[in-house]
Short mmCIF file of C-alpha atoms in Angstrom, two decimals:
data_model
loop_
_atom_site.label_atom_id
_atom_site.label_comp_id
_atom_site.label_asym_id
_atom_site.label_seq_id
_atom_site.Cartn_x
_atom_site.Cartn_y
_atom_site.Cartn_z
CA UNK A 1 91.41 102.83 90.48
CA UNK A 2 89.49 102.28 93.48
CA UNK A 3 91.22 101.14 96.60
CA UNK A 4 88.94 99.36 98.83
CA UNK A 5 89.75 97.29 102.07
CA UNK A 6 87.48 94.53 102.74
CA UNK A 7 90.23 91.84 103.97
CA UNK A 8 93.98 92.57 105.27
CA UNK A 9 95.91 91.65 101.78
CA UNK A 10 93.68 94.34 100.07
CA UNK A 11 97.23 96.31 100.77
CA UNK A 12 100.40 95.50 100.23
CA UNK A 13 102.90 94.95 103.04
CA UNK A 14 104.86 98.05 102.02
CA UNK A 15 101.16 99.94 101.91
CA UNK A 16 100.67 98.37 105.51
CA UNK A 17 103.16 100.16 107.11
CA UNK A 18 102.99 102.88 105.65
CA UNK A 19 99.83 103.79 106.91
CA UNK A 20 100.79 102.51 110.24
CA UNK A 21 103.57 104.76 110.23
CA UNK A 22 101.02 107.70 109.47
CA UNK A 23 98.05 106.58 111.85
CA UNK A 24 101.36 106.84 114.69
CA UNK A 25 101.76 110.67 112.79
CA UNK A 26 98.69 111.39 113.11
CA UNK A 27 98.18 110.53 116.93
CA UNK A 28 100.97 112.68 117.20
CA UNK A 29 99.41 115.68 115.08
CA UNK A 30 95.57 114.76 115.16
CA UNK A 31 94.21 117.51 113.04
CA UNK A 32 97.10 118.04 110.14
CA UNK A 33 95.53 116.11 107.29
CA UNK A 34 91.78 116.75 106.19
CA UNK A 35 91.36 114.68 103.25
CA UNK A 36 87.51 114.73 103.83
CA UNK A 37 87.38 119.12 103.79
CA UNK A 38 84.17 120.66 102.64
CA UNK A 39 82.61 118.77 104.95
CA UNK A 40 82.49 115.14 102.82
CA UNK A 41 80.31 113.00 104.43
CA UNK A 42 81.32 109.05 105.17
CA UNK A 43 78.61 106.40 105.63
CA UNK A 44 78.91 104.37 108.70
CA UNK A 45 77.15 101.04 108.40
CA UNK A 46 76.25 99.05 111.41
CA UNK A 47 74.55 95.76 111.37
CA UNK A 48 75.95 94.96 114.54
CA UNK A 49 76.21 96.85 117.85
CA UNK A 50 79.26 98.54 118.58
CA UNK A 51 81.16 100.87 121.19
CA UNK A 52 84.61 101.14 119.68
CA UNK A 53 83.83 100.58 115.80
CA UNK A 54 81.38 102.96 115.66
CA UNK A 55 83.23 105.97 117.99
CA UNK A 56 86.64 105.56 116.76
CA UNK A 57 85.40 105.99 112.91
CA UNK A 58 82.70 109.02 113.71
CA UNK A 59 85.51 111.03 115.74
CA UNK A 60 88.31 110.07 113.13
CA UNK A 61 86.12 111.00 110.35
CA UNK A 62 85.42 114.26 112.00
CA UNK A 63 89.16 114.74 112.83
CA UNK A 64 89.79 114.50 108.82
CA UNK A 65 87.48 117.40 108.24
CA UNK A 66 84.13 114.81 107.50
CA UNK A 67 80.49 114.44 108.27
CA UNK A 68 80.32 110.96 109.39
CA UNK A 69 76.77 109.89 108.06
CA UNK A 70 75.53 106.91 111.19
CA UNK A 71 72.68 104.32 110.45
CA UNK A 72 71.99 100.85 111.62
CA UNK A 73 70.75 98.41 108.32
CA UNK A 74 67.44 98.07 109.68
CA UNK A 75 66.95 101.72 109.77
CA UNK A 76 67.64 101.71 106.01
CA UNK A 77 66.01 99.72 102.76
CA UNK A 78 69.32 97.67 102.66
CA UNK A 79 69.36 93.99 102.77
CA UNK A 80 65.24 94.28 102.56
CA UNK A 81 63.90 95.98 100.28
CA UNK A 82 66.95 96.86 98.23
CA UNK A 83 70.02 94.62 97.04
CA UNK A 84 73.32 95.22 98.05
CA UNK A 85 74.34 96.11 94.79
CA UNK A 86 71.43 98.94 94.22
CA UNK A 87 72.49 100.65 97.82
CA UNK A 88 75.96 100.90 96.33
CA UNK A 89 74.90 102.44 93.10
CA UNK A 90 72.83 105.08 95.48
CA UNK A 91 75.50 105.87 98.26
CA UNK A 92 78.38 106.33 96.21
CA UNK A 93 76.93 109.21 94.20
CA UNK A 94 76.01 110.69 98.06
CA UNK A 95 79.52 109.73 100.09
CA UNK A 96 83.05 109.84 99.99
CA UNK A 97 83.57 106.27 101.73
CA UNK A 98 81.15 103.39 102.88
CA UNK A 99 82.39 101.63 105.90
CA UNK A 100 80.10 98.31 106.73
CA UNK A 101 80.05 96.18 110.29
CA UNK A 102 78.11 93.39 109.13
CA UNK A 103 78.17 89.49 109.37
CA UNK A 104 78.88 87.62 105.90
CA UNK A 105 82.07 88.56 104.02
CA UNK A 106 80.22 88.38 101.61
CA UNK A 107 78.18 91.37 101.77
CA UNK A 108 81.10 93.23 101.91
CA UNK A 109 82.55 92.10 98.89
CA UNK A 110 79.43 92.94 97.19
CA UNK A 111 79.46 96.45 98.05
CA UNK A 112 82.90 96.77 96.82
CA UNK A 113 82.13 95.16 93.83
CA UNK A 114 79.71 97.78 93.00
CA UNK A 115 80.84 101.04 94.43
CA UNK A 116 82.80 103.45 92.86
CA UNK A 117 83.97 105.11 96.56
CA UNK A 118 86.28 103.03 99.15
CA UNK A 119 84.41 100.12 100.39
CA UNK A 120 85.83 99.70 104.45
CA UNK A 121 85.24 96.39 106.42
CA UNK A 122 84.98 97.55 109.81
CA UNK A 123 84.37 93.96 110.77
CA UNK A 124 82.80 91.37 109.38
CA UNK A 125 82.31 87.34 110.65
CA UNK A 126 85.69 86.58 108.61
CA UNK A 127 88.26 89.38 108.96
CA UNK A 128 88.62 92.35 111.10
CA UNK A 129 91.44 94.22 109.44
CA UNK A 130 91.22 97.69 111.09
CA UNK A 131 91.09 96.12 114.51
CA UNK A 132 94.64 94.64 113.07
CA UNK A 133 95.92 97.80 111.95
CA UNK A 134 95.41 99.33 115.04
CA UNK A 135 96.91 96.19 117.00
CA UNK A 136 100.30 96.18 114.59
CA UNK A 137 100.12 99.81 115.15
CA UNK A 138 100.32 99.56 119.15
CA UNK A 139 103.27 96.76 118.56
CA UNK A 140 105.47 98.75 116.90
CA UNK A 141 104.86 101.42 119.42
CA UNK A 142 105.86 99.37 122.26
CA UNK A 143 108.26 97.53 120.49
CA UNK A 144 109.93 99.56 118.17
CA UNK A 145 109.43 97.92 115.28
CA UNK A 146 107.21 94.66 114.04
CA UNK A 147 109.85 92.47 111.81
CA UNK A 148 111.14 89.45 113.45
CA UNK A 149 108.36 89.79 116.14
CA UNK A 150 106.99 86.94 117.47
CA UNK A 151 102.88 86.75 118.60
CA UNK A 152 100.70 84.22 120.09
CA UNK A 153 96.66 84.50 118.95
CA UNK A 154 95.38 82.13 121.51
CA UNK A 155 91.69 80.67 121.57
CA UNK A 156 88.96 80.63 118.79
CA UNK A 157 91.58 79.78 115.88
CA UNK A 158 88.22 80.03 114.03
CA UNK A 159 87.48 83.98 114.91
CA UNK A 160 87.58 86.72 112.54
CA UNK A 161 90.55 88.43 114.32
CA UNK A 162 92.74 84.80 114.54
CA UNK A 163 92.18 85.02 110.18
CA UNK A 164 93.20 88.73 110.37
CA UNK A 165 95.92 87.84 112.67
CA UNK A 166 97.65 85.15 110.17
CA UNK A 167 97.38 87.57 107.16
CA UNK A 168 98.38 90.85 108.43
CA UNK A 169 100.96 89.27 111.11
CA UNK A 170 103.21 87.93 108.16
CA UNK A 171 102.42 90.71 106.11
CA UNK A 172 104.41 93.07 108.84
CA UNK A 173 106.92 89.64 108.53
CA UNK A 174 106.05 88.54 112.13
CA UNK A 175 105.97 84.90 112.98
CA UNK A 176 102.46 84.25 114.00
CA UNK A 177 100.94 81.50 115.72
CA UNK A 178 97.62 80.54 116.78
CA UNK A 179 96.82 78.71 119.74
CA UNK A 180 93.19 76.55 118.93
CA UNK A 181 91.26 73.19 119.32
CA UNK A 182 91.55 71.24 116.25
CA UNK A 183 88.08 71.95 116.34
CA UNK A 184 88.50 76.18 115.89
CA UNK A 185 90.65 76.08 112.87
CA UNK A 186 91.41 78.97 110.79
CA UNK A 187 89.96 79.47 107.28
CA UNK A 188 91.79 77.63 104.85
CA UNK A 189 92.00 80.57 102.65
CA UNK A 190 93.41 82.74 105.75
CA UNK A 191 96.01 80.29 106.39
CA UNK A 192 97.21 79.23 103.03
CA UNK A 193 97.01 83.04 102.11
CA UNK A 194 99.16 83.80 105.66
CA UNK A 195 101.81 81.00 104.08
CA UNK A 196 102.01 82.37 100.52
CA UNK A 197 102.82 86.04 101.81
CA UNK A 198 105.24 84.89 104.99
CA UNK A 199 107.26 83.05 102.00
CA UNK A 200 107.81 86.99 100.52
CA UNK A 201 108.12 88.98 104.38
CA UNK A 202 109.74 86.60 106.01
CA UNK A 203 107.19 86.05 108.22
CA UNK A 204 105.80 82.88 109.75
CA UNK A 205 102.34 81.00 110.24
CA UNK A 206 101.05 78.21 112.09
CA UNK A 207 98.35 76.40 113.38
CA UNK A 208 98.72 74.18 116.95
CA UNK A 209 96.36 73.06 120.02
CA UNK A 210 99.48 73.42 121.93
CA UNK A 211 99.12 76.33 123.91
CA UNK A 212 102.34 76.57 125.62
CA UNK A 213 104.24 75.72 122.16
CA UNK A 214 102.32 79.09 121.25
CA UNK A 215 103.34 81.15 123.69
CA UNK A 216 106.81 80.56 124.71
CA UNK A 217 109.08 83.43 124.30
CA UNK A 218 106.36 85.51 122.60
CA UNK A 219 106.54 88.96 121.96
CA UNK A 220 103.36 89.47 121.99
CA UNK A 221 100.05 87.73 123.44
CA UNK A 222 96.51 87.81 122.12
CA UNK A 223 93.04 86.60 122.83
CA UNK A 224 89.41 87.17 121.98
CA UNK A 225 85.79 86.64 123.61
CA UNK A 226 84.63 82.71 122.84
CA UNK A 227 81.67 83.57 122.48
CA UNK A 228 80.95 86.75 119.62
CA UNK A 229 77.61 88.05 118.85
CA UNK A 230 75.68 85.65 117.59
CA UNK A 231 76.91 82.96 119.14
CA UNK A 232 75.57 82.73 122.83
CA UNK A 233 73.07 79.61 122.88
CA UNK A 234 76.68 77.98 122.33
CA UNK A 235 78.28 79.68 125.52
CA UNK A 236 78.54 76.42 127.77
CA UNK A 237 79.71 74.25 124.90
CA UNK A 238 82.24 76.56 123.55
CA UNK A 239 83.42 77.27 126.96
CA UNK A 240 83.96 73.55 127.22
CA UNK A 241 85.80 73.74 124.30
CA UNK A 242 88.21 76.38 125.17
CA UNK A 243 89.11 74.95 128.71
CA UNK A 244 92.87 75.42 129.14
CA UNK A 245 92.41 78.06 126.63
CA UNK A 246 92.77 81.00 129.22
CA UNK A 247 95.27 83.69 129.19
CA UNK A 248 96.69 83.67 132.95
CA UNK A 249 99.42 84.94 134.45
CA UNK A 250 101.06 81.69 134.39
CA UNK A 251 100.69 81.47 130.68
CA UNK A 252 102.02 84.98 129.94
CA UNK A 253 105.20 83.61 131.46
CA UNK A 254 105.86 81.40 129.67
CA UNK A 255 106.37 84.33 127.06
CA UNK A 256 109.31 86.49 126.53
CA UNK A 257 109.47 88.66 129.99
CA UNK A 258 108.82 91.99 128.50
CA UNK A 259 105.55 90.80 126.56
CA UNK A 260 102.44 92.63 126.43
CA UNK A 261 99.06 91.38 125.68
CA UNK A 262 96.52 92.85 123.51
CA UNK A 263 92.53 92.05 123.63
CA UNK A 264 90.34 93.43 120.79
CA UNK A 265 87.47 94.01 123.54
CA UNK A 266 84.46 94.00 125.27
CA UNK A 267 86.63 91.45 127.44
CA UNK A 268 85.11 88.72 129.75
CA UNK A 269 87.37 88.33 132.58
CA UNK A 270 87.34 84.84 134.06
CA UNK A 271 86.98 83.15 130.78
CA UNK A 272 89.13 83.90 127.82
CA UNK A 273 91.53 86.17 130.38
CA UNK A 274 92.22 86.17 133.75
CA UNK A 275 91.75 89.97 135.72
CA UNK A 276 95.24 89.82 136.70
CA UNK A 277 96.92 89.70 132.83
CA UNK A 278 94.35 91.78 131.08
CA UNK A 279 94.18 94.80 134.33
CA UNK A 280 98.10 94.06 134.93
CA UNK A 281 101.55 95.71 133.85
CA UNK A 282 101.91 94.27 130.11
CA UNK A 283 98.51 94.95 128.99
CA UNK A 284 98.41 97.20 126.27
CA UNK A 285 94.51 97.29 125.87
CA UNK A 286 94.03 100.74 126.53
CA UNK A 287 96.56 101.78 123.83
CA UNK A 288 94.95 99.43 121.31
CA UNK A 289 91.78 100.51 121.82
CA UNK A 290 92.87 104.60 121.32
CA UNK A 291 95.06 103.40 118.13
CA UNK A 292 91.13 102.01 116.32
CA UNK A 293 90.95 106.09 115.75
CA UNK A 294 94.46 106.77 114.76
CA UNK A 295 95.03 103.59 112.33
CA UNK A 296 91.43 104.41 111.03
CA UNK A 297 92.20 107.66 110.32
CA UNK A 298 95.49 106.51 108.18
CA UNK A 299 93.34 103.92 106.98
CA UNK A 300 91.12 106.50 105.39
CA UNK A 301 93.51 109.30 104.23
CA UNK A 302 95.23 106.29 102.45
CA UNK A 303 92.50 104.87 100.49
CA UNK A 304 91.12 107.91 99.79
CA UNK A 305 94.32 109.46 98.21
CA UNK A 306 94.91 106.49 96.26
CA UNK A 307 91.57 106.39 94.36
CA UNK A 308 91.99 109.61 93.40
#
């Protein structure tokens, strides 16, 4: 059977760790695994522009033995002049793995439906589960384990990484809740997914505008940008919006004193952070962004074992 990973649940919590536990192996031992020997070649979507996406998954494919294959949509016949569903049929005769940056869901699920290789959302407008792979994976390393852990998602409850955060929080059994307007919420599925699951882990979801009710004795605090691609000719509204949304130094302590924070990146300091949290002591940024490769990596070796 073919494994593919277009939204956190695609694995199972026991799956989830386990390639956590390998992506922290593998940062240890970068070049013992080469799943992708011969060189096999990995086909790296973007329909979006990208720094981290796009560098983490060309080095890590290289790292497990690959070719990593680049091209942005519009340099190829897909979405245009061929369906979804045809480019599918074509590159998974040609490659060992299609990741896809793109904006619906949708389109992702499509591909998956028709290829016969992994199908990888590197991010898409609903879910952005190897940036969470690669966040669980930096909590656990700075906190030993992620059980019982408590973390705060404050800001756009409505974000990609806020409907990532509810699934594969409880999924590692951490209680996870998400600061938002009532205007931002979640997706219903995300959330009502996020409950079913927690009920199994032990885990914990919810959904306030309550900032401080968020964040008190957190383990862990999180934010994104307001305003994603896409999105700016809503920057002074949604700024608006998010006002006494900020992660400052005098939120952070309101959470538990050894807390770090975590930001997906590019960052905008002023607005969703203030300099002093996201360039101070318990910022972990740095770490997350180095663990994209490393989780990545385990992401890979994993679904490409299990569809053999």
């Amino acid at each position: 059977m073919i494994r593919h990973f277009r939204r956190d649940d695609d694995i199972t919590p026991a799956e989830q760790q386990q390639i956590i536990d390998l992506a922290i192996a593998m940062k240890a031992d970068p070049y013992a695994h080469k799943p992708l020997a011969g060189p096999k070649s990995i086909a790296l979507i973007f329909d979006k522009t990208s720094t981290r996406t796009r560098v983490s998954f060309s080095v890590g494919v290289a790292d497990l033995g690959g070719n990593p294959l680049i091209f942005q949509a519009g340099d190829s016949q897909l979405g245009a002049k061929e369906s979804i569903a045809d480019t599918a049929r074509v590159l998974d005769r040609l490659v060992a793995a299609i990741v896809w940056r793109t904006f619906a869901q949708s389109n992702i699920d499509e591909m998956a439906q028709h290829s016969r290789v992994p199908v990888i959302n590197s991010l898409s407008d609903a879910f952005h589960p190897c940036q969470l792979l690669a966040d669980l994976q930096t909590i656990q390393e700075h906190k030993g384990s992620l059980a019982g852990k408590t973390v705060a998602f404050v800001g756009d409850g409505s974000s990609n990484m806020a409907n990532s955060y509810l699934i594969a929080g409880v999924m590692a059994g951490m209680a996870v809740r998400i600061a938002t307007p009532v205007s931002y919420q979640p997706l219903a599925d995300a959330l009502t997914t996020a409950t079913r699951i927690a009920s199994e882990t032990g885990g914990s979801a919810q959904v306030t505008a309550d900032v401080a009710e968020a964040v008190s004795g957190a383990d862990v605090v999180v934010t994104d940008t307001w305003i994603s691609m896409g999105q700016e000719a809503d920057k002074e509204r949604r700024v608006a919006d998010f006002a006494g949304y900020s992660v400052t130094d005098q939120l952070m302590s309101l959470a538990s004193s050894d807390a770090i924070f975590l930001h997906c990146l590019p960052a905008y300091r002023g607005y969703e952070v203030d300099a002093g949290v996201i360039d101070g002591p318990q910022s972990a940024i740095w770490d997350e962004a180095e663990n994209r490769l490393h989780a990545q990596k385990a992401l890979m070796h994993f679904l490409l074992t299990a569809s053999e």
